[in-house]
Tab-separated table of C-alpha atoms and ligand atoms in Angstrom:
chain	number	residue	atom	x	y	z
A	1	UNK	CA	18.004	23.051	19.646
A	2	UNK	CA	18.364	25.829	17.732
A	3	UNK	CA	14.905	28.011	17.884
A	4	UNK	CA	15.604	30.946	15.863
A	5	UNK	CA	16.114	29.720	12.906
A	6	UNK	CA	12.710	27.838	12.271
A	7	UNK	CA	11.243	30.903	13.563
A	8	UNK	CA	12.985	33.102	10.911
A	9	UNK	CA	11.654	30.747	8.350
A	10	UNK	CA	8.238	30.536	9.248
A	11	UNK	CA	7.731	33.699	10.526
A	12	UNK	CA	6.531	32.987	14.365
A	13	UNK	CA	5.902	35.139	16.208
A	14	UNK	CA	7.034	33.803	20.075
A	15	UNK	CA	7.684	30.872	22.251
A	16	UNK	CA	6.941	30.867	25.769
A	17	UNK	CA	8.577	28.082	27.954
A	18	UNK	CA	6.158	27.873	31.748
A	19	UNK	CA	7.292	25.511	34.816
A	20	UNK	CA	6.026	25.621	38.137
A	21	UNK	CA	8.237	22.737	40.604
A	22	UNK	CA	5.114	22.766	42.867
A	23	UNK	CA	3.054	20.815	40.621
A	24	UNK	CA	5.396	19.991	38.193
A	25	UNK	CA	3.979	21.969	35.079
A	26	UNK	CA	6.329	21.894	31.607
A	27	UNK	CA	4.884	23.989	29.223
A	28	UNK	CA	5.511	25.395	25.507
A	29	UNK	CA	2.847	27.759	24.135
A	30	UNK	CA	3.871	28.659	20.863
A	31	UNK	CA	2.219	31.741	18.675
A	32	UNK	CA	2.499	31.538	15.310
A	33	UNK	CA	0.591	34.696	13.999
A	34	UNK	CA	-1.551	37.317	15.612
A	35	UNK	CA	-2.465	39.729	12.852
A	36	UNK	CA	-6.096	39.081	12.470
A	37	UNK	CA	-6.515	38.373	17.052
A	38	UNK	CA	-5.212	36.641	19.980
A	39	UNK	CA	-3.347	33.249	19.053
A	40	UNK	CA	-6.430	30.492	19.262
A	41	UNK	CA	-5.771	26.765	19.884
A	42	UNK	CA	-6.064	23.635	22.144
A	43	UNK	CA	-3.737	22.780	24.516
A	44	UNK	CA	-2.144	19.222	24.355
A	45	UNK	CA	-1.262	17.117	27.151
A	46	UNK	CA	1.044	14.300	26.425
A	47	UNK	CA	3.356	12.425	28.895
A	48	UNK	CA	5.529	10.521	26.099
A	49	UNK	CA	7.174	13.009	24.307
A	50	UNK	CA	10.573	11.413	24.520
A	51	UNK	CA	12.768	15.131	24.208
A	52	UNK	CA	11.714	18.668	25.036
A	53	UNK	CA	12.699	19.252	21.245
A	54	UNK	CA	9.640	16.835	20.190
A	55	UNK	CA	7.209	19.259	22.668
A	56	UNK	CA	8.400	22.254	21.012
A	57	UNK	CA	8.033	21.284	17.262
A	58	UNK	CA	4.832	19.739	18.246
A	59	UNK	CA	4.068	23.210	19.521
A	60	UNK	CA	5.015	24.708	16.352
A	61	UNK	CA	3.878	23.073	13.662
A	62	UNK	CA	-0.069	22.901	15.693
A	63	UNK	CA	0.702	27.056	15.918
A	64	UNK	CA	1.233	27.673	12.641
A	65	UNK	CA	-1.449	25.629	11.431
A	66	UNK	CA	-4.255	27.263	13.737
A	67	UNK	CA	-2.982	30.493	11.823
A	68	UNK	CA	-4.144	28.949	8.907
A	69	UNK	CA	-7.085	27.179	9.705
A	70	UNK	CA	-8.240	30.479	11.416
A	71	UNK	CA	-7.027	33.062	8.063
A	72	UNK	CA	-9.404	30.727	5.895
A	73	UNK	CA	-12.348	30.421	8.489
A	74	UNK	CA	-12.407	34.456	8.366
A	75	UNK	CA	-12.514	34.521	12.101
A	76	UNK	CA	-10.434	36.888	13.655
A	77	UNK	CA	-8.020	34.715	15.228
A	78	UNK	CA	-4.628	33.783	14.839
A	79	UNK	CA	-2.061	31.082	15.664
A	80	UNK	CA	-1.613	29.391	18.905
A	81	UNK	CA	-1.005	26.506	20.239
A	82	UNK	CA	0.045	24.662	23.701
A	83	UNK	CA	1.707	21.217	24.693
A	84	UNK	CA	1.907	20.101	28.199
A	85	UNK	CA	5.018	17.483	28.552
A	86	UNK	CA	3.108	15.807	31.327
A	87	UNK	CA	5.042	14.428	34.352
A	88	UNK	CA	5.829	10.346	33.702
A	89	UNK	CA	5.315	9.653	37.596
A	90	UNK	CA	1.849	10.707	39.519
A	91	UNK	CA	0.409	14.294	39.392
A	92	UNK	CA	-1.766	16.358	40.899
A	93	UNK	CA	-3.731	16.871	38.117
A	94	UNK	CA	-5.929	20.035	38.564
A	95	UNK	CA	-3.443	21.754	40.377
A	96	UNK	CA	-1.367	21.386	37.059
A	97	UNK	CA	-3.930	22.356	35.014
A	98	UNK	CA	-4.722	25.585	36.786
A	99	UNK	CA	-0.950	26.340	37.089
A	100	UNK	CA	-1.141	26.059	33.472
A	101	UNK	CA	-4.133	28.327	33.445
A	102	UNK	CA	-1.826	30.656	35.432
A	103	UNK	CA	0.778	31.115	32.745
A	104	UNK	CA	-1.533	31.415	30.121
A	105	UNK	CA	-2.694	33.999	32.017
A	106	UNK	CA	0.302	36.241	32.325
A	107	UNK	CA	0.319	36.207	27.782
A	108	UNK	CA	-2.139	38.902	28.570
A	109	UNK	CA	-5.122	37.278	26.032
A	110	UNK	CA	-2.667	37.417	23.301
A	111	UNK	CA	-2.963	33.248	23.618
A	112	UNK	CA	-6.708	31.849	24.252
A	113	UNK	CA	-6.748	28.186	24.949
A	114	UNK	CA	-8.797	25.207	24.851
A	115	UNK	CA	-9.319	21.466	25.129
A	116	UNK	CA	-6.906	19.219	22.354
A	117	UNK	CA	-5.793	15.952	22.934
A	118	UNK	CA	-4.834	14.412	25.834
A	119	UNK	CA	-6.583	17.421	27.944
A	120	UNK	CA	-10.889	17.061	28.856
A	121	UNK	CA	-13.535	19.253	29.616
A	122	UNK	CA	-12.358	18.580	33.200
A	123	UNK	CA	-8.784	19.901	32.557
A	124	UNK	CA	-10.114	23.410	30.629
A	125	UNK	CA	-12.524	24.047	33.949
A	126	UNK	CA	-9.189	23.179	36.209
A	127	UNK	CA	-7.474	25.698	33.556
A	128	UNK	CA	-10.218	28.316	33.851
A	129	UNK	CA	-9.911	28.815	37.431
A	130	UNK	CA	-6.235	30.259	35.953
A	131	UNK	CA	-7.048	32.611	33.359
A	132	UNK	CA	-10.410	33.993	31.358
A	133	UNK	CA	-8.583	33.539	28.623
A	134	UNK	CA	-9.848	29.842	27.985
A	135	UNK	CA	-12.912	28.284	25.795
A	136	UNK	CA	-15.097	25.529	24.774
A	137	UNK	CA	-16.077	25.388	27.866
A	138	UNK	CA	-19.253	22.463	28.653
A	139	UNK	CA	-22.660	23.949	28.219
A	140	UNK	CA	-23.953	23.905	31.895
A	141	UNK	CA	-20.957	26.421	32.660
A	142	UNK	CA	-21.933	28.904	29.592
A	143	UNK	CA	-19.355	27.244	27.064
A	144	UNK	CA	-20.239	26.202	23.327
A	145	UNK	CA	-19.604	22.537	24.598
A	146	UNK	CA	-19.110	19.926	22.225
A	147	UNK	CA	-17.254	21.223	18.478
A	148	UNK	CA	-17.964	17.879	16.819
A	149	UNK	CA	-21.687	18.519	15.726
A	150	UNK	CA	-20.469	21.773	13.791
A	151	UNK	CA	-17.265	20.299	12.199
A	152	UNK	CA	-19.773	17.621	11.289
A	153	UNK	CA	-22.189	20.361	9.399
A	154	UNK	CA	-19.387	22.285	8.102
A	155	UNK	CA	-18.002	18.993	6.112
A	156	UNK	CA	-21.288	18.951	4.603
A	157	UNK	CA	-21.487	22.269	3.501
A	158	UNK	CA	-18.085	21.537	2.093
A	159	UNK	CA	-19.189	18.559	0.403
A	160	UNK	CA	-22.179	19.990	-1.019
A	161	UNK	CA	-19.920	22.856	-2.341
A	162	UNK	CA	-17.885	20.040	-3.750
A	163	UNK	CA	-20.748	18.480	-5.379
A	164	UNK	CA	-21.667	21.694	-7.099
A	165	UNK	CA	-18.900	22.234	-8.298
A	166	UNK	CA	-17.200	19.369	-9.651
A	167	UNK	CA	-20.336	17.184	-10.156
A	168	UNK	CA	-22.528	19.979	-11.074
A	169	UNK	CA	-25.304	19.394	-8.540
A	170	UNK	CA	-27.521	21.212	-5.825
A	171	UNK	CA	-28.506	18.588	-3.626
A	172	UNK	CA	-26.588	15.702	-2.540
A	173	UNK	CA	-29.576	13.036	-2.996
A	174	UNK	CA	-28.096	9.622	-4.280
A	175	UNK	CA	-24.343	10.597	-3.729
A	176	UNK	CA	-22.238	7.993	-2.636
A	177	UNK	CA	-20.182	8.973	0.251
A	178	UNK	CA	-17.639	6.471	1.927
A	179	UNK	CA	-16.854	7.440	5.752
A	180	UNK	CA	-13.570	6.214	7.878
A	181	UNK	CA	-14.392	6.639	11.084
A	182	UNK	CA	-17.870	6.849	12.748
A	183	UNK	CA	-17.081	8.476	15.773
A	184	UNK	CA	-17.914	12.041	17.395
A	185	UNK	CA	-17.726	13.975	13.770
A	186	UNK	CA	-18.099	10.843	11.403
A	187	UNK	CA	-21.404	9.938	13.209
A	188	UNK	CA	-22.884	12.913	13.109
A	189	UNK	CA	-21.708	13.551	9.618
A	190	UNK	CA	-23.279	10.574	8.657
A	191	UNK	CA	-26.041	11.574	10.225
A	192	UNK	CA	-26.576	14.531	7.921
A	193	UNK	CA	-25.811	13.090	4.978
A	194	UNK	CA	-28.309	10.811	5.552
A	195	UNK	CA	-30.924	13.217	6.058
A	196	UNK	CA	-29.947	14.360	2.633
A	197	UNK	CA	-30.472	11.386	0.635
A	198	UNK	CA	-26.641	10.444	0.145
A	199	UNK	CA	-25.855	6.360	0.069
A	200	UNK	CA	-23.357	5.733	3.257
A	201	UNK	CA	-20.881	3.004	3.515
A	202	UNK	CA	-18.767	3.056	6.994
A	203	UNK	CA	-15.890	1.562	8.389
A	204	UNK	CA	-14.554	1.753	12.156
A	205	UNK	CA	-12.415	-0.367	14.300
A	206	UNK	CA	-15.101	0.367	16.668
A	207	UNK	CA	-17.627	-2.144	15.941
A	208	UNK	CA	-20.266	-0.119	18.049
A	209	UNK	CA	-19.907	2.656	15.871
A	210	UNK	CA	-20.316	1.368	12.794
A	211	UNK	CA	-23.474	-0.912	14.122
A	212	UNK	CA	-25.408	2.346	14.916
A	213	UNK	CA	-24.596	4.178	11.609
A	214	UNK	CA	-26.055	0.696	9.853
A	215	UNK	CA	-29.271	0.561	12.490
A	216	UNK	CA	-29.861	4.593	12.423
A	217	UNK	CA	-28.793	5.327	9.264
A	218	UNK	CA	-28.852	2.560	6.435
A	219	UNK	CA	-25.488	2.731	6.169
A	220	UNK	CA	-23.381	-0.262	4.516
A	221	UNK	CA	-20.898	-1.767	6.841
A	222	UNK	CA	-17.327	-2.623	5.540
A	223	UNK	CA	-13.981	-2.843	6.109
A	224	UNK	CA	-11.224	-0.595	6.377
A	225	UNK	CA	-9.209	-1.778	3.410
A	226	UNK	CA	-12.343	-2.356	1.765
A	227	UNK	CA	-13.814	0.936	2.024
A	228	UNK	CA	-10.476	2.510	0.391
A	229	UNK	CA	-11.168	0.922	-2.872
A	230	UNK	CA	-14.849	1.817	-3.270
A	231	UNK	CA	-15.869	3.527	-6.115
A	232	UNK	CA	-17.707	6.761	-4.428
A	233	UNK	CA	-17.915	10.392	-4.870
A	234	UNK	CA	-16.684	11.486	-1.936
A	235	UNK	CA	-13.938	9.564	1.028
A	236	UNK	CA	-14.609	10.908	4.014
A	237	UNK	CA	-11.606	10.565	6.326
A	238	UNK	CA	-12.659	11.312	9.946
A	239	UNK	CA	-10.508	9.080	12.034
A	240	UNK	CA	-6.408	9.763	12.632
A	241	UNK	CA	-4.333	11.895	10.347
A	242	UNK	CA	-2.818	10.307	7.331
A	243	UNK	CA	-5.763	8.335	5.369
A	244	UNK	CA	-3.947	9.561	2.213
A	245	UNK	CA	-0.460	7.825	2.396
A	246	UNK	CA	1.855	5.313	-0.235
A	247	UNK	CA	-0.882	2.216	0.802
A	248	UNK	CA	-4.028	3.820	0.508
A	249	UNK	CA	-3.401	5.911	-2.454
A	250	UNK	CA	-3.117	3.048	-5.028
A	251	UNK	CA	-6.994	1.788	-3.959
A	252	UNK	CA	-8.316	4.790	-4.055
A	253	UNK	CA	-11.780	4.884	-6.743
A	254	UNK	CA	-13.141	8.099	-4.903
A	255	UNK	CA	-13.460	11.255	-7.296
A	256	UNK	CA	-13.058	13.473	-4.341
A	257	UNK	CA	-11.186	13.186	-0.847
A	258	UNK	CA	-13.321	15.607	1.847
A	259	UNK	CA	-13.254	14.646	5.654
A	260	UNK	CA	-12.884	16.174	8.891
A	261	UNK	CA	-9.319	14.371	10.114
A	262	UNK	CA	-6.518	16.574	10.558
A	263	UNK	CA	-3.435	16.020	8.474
A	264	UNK	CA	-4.994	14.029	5.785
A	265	UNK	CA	-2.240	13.729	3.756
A	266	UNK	CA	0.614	11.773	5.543
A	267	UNK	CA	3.344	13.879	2.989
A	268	UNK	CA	2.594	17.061	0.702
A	269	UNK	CA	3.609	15.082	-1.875
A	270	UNK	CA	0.665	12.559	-1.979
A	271	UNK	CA	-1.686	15.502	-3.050
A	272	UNK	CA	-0.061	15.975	-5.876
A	273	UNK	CA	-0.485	12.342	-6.047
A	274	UNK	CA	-4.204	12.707	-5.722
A	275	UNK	CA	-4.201	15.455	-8.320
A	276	UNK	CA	-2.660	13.565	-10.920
A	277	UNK	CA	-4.970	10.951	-10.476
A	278	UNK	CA	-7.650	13.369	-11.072
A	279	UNK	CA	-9.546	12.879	-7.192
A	280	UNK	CA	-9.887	16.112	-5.794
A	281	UNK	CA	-9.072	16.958	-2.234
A	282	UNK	CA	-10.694	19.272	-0.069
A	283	UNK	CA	-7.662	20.128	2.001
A	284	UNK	CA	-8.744	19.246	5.851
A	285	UNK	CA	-8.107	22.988	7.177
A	286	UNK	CA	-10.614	24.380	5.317
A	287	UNK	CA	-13.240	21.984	5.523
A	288	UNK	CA	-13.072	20.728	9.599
A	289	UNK	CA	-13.119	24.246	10.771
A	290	UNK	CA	-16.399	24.189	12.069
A	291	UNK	CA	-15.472	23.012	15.459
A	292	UNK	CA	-13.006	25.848	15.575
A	293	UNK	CA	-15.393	28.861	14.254
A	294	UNK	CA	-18.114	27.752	16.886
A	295	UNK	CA	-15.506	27.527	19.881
A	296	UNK	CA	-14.296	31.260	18.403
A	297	UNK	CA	-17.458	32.588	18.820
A	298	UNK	CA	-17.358	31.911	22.387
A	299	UNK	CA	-15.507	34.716	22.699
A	300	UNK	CA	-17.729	37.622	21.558
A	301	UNK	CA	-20.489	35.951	23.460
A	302	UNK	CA	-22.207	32.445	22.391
A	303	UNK	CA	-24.379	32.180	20.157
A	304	UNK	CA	-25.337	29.262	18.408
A	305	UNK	CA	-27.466	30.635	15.445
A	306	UNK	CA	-24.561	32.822	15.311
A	307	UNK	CA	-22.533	29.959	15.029
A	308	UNK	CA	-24.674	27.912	12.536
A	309	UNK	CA	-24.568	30.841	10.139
A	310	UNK	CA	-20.737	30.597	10.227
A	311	UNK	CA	-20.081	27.805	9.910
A	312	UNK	CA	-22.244	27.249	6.867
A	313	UNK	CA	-20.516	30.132	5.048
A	314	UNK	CA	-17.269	26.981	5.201
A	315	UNK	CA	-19.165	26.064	1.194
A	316	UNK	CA	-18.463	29.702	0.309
A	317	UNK	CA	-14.754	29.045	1.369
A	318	UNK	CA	-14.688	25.599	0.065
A	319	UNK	CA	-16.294	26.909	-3.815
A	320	UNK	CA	-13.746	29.787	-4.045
A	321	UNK	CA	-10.871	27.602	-3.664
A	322	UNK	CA	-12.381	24.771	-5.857
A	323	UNK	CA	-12.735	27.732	-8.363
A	324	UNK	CA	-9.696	29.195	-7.580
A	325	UNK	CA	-7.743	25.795	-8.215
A	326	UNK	CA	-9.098	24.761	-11.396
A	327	UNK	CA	-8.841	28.352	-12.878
A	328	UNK	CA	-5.307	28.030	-12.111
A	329	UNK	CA	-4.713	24.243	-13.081
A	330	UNK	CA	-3.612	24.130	-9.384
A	331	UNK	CA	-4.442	21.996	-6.704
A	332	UNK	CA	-6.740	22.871	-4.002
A	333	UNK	CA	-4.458	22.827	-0.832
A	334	UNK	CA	-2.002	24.809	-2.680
A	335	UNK	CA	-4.633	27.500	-3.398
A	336	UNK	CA	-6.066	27.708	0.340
A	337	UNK	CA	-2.122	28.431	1.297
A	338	UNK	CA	-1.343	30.623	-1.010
A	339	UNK	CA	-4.868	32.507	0.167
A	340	UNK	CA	-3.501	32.273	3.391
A	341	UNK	CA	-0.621	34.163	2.805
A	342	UNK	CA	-1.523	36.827	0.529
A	343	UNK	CA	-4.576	37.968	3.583
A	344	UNK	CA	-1.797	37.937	6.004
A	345	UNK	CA	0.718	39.792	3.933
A	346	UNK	CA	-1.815	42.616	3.048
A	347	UNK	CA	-3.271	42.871	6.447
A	348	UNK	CA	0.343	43.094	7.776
A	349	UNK	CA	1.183	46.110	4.800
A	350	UNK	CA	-2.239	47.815	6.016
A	351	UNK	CA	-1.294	47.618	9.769
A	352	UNK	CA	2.089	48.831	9.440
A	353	UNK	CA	1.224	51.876	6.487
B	1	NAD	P1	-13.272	10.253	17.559
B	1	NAD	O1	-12.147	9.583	18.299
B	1	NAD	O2	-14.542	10.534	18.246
B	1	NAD	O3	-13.620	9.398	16.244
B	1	NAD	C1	-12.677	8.733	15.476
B	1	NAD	C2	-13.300	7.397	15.049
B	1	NAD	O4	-12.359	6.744	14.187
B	1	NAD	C3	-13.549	6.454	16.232
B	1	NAD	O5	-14.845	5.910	16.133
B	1	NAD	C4	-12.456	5.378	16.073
B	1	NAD	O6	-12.889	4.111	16.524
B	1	NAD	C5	-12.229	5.395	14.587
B	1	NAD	N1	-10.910	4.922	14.176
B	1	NAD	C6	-9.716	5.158	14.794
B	1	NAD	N2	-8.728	4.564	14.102
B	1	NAD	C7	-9.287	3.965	13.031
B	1	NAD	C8	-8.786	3.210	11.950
B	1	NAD	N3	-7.477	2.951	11.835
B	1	NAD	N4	-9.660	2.734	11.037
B	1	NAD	C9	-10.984	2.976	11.152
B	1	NAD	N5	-11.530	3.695	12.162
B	1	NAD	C10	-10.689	4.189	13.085
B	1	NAD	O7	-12.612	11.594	16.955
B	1	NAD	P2	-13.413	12.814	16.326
B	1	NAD	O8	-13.532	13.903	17.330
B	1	NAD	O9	-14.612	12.318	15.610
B	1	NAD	O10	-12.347	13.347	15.257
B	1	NAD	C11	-12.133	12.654	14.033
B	1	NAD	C12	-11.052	13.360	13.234
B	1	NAD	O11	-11.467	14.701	12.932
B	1	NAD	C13	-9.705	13.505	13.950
B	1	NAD	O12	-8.676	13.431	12.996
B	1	NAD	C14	-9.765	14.906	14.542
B	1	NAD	O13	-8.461	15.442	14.728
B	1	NAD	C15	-10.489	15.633	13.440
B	1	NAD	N6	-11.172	16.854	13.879
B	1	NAD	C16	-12.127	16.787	14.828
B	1	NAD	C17	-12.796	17.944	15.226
B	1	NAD	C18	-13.883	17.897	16.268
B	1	NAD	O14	-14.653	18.873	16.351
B	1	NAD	N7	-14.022	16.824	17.024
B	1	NAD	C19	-12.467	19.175	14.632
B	1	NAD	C20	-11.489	19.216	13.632
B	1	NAD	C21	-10.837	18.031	13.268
């Protein structure tokens, strides 16, 4: 595995490698980009990564990512990112997790971690004991606790950016919004959208889910496949990466794509795809960073107003590049990278003039 070359091209910064034989801890935290802060991510914790090559481009491709999600959500935060190749045969859990906590700890705060997937609000506590240098802590122990209820408002102050731009209106009232995946930012969402007049239809292999979002809500139950070819304003993705692939594509009657899921698009190429077809896309980066810029603000102190006031600035973000794009006959995700990378290149001429 040859290391240097990816990070030549994408300009990382460092790769740490951690193990500890007493509990068995194999770790890769990866840093992207620290120009605008410490390296900010979650920390994954899977046991079936199959090589330690798989962990490490996991590792770097979440890294760079949280460089960019962070550049756009103006928070000063760069790229980090951690994956835990978990042992296959029976662990000792919390000792691994503050071992882990341990190594983060000797980056100095140049990496500040925090729960992902495969890791719970148990594992970040077991971490904490470790190193300061962890958040999203719950509530009851002074963390921000739960992201999904400010991803959830951020997507709606995309959306409603979205809607005045593109369809020209202030308020969402009588919108039709189509939502895959009801679960702890779809719900909520939902919820939300509701409140402001927009006409839901769900979908959810989770029966459960999409039950309470018709009882609570109003919302029109349908299918998966069914809700693709619905002809909405917005498609909300919020369930696993991907919703925009070869199969979906061709149903697609939405005018705009804008969802909280990571990794919307299963290939670059399929937003072009969308932009030819004239449905816009709100790339996923910008819009789902709510979670992210309320767990950041853990940092200089909670606040939740704080937080709130943040997060909603995400339409500001969300207009520019909407503006941005069609002043440029580009698409949208092309514009937010491109933004990316001309902050970071200027900051980076400023720091070293
Ligand atoms: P979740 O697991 O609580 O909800 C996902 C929902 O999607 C569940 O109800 C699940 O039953 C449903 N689902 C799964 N596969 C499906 C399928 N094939 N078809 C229909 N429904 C399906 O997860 P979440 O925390 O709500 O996150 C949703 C998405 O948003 C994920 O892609 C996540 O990475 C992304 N995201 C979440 C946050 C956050 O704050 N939680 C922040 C940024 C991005």
């Amino acid at each position: 595995m040859d290391l240097f070359p990816t990070m030549t091209e994408k300009a990382y910064e460092s790769v740490h490698f951690f193990h500890d034989s007493r509990t068995g801890l194999r770790a890769i935290v990866a840093l992207h980009d620290t120009t605008f802060g410490p390296g900010l991510g979650g920390t994954r914790a899977i046991s079936t990564y199959e090589t330690e090559a798989e962990a490490v481009d996991d590792a770097l491709r979440l890294a760079r990512g949280m460089t960019f999600k962070a550049t756009l959500a103006n928070i000063p935060f760069g790229g980090g990112k951690a994956v835990i190749m978990l042992p296959k045969e029976p662990f000792d859990r919390p000792a691994l997790f503050e071992a882990f906590g341990r190594a983060v700890d000797t980056l100095g705060g140049r990496y500040i971690t925090t729960e992902d997937a495969g890791t719970s609000p148990e594992d970040v506590a077991h971490m904490r004991r470790g190193t300061k240098h962890v958040v999203g802590m719950p509530r009851e122990m002074g963390g921000s606790g739960d992201p999904s209820p400010f991803t959830a408002f951020g997507v709606v102050r995309g959306i409603e950016a979205l809607a005045k731009f593109h369809f020209g209106r202030s308020d969402l009232e009588g919108l039709k919004v189509s939502i895959l995946g009801v679960g702890h930012v779809g719900y909520p969402l939902a919820r939300l959208l509701h409140e402001r007049g927009v006409k839901l239809w769900v979908a959810d292999v989770n029966p459960e889910a999409t039950r309470r979002a018709a009882e609570e809500l109003g919302a029109v139950v349908v299918s998966p496949e069914e809700l693709l070819s619905l002809e909405v304003d917005v498609f909300a993705p919020c369930a696993l990466g991907g919703a925009i692939n070869d199969r979906s594509l061709p149903l697609l009657r939405c005018k705009a794509v804008a969802g909280s899921a990571n990794n919307q698009l299963r290939e670059d190429r399929h937003g072009k795809e969308l932009y030819d077809r004239g449905i816009v896309y709100v790339p996923d980066y910008v819009i789902n960073a709510g979670g992210l810029i309320n767990v950041a603000q853990e940092v200089e102190g909670y606040d939740e107003q704080k937080s709130r006031e943040k997060v909603s600035r995400i339409y500001d973000t969300v207009y520019a590049i909407l503006e941005r794009a069609k002043a440029e006959n580009s698409r949208p995700e092309v514009v937010a990278d491109r933004i990316v990378l001309e902050r970071l290149a200027k900051a980076k001429a400023e720091k070293a003039a």
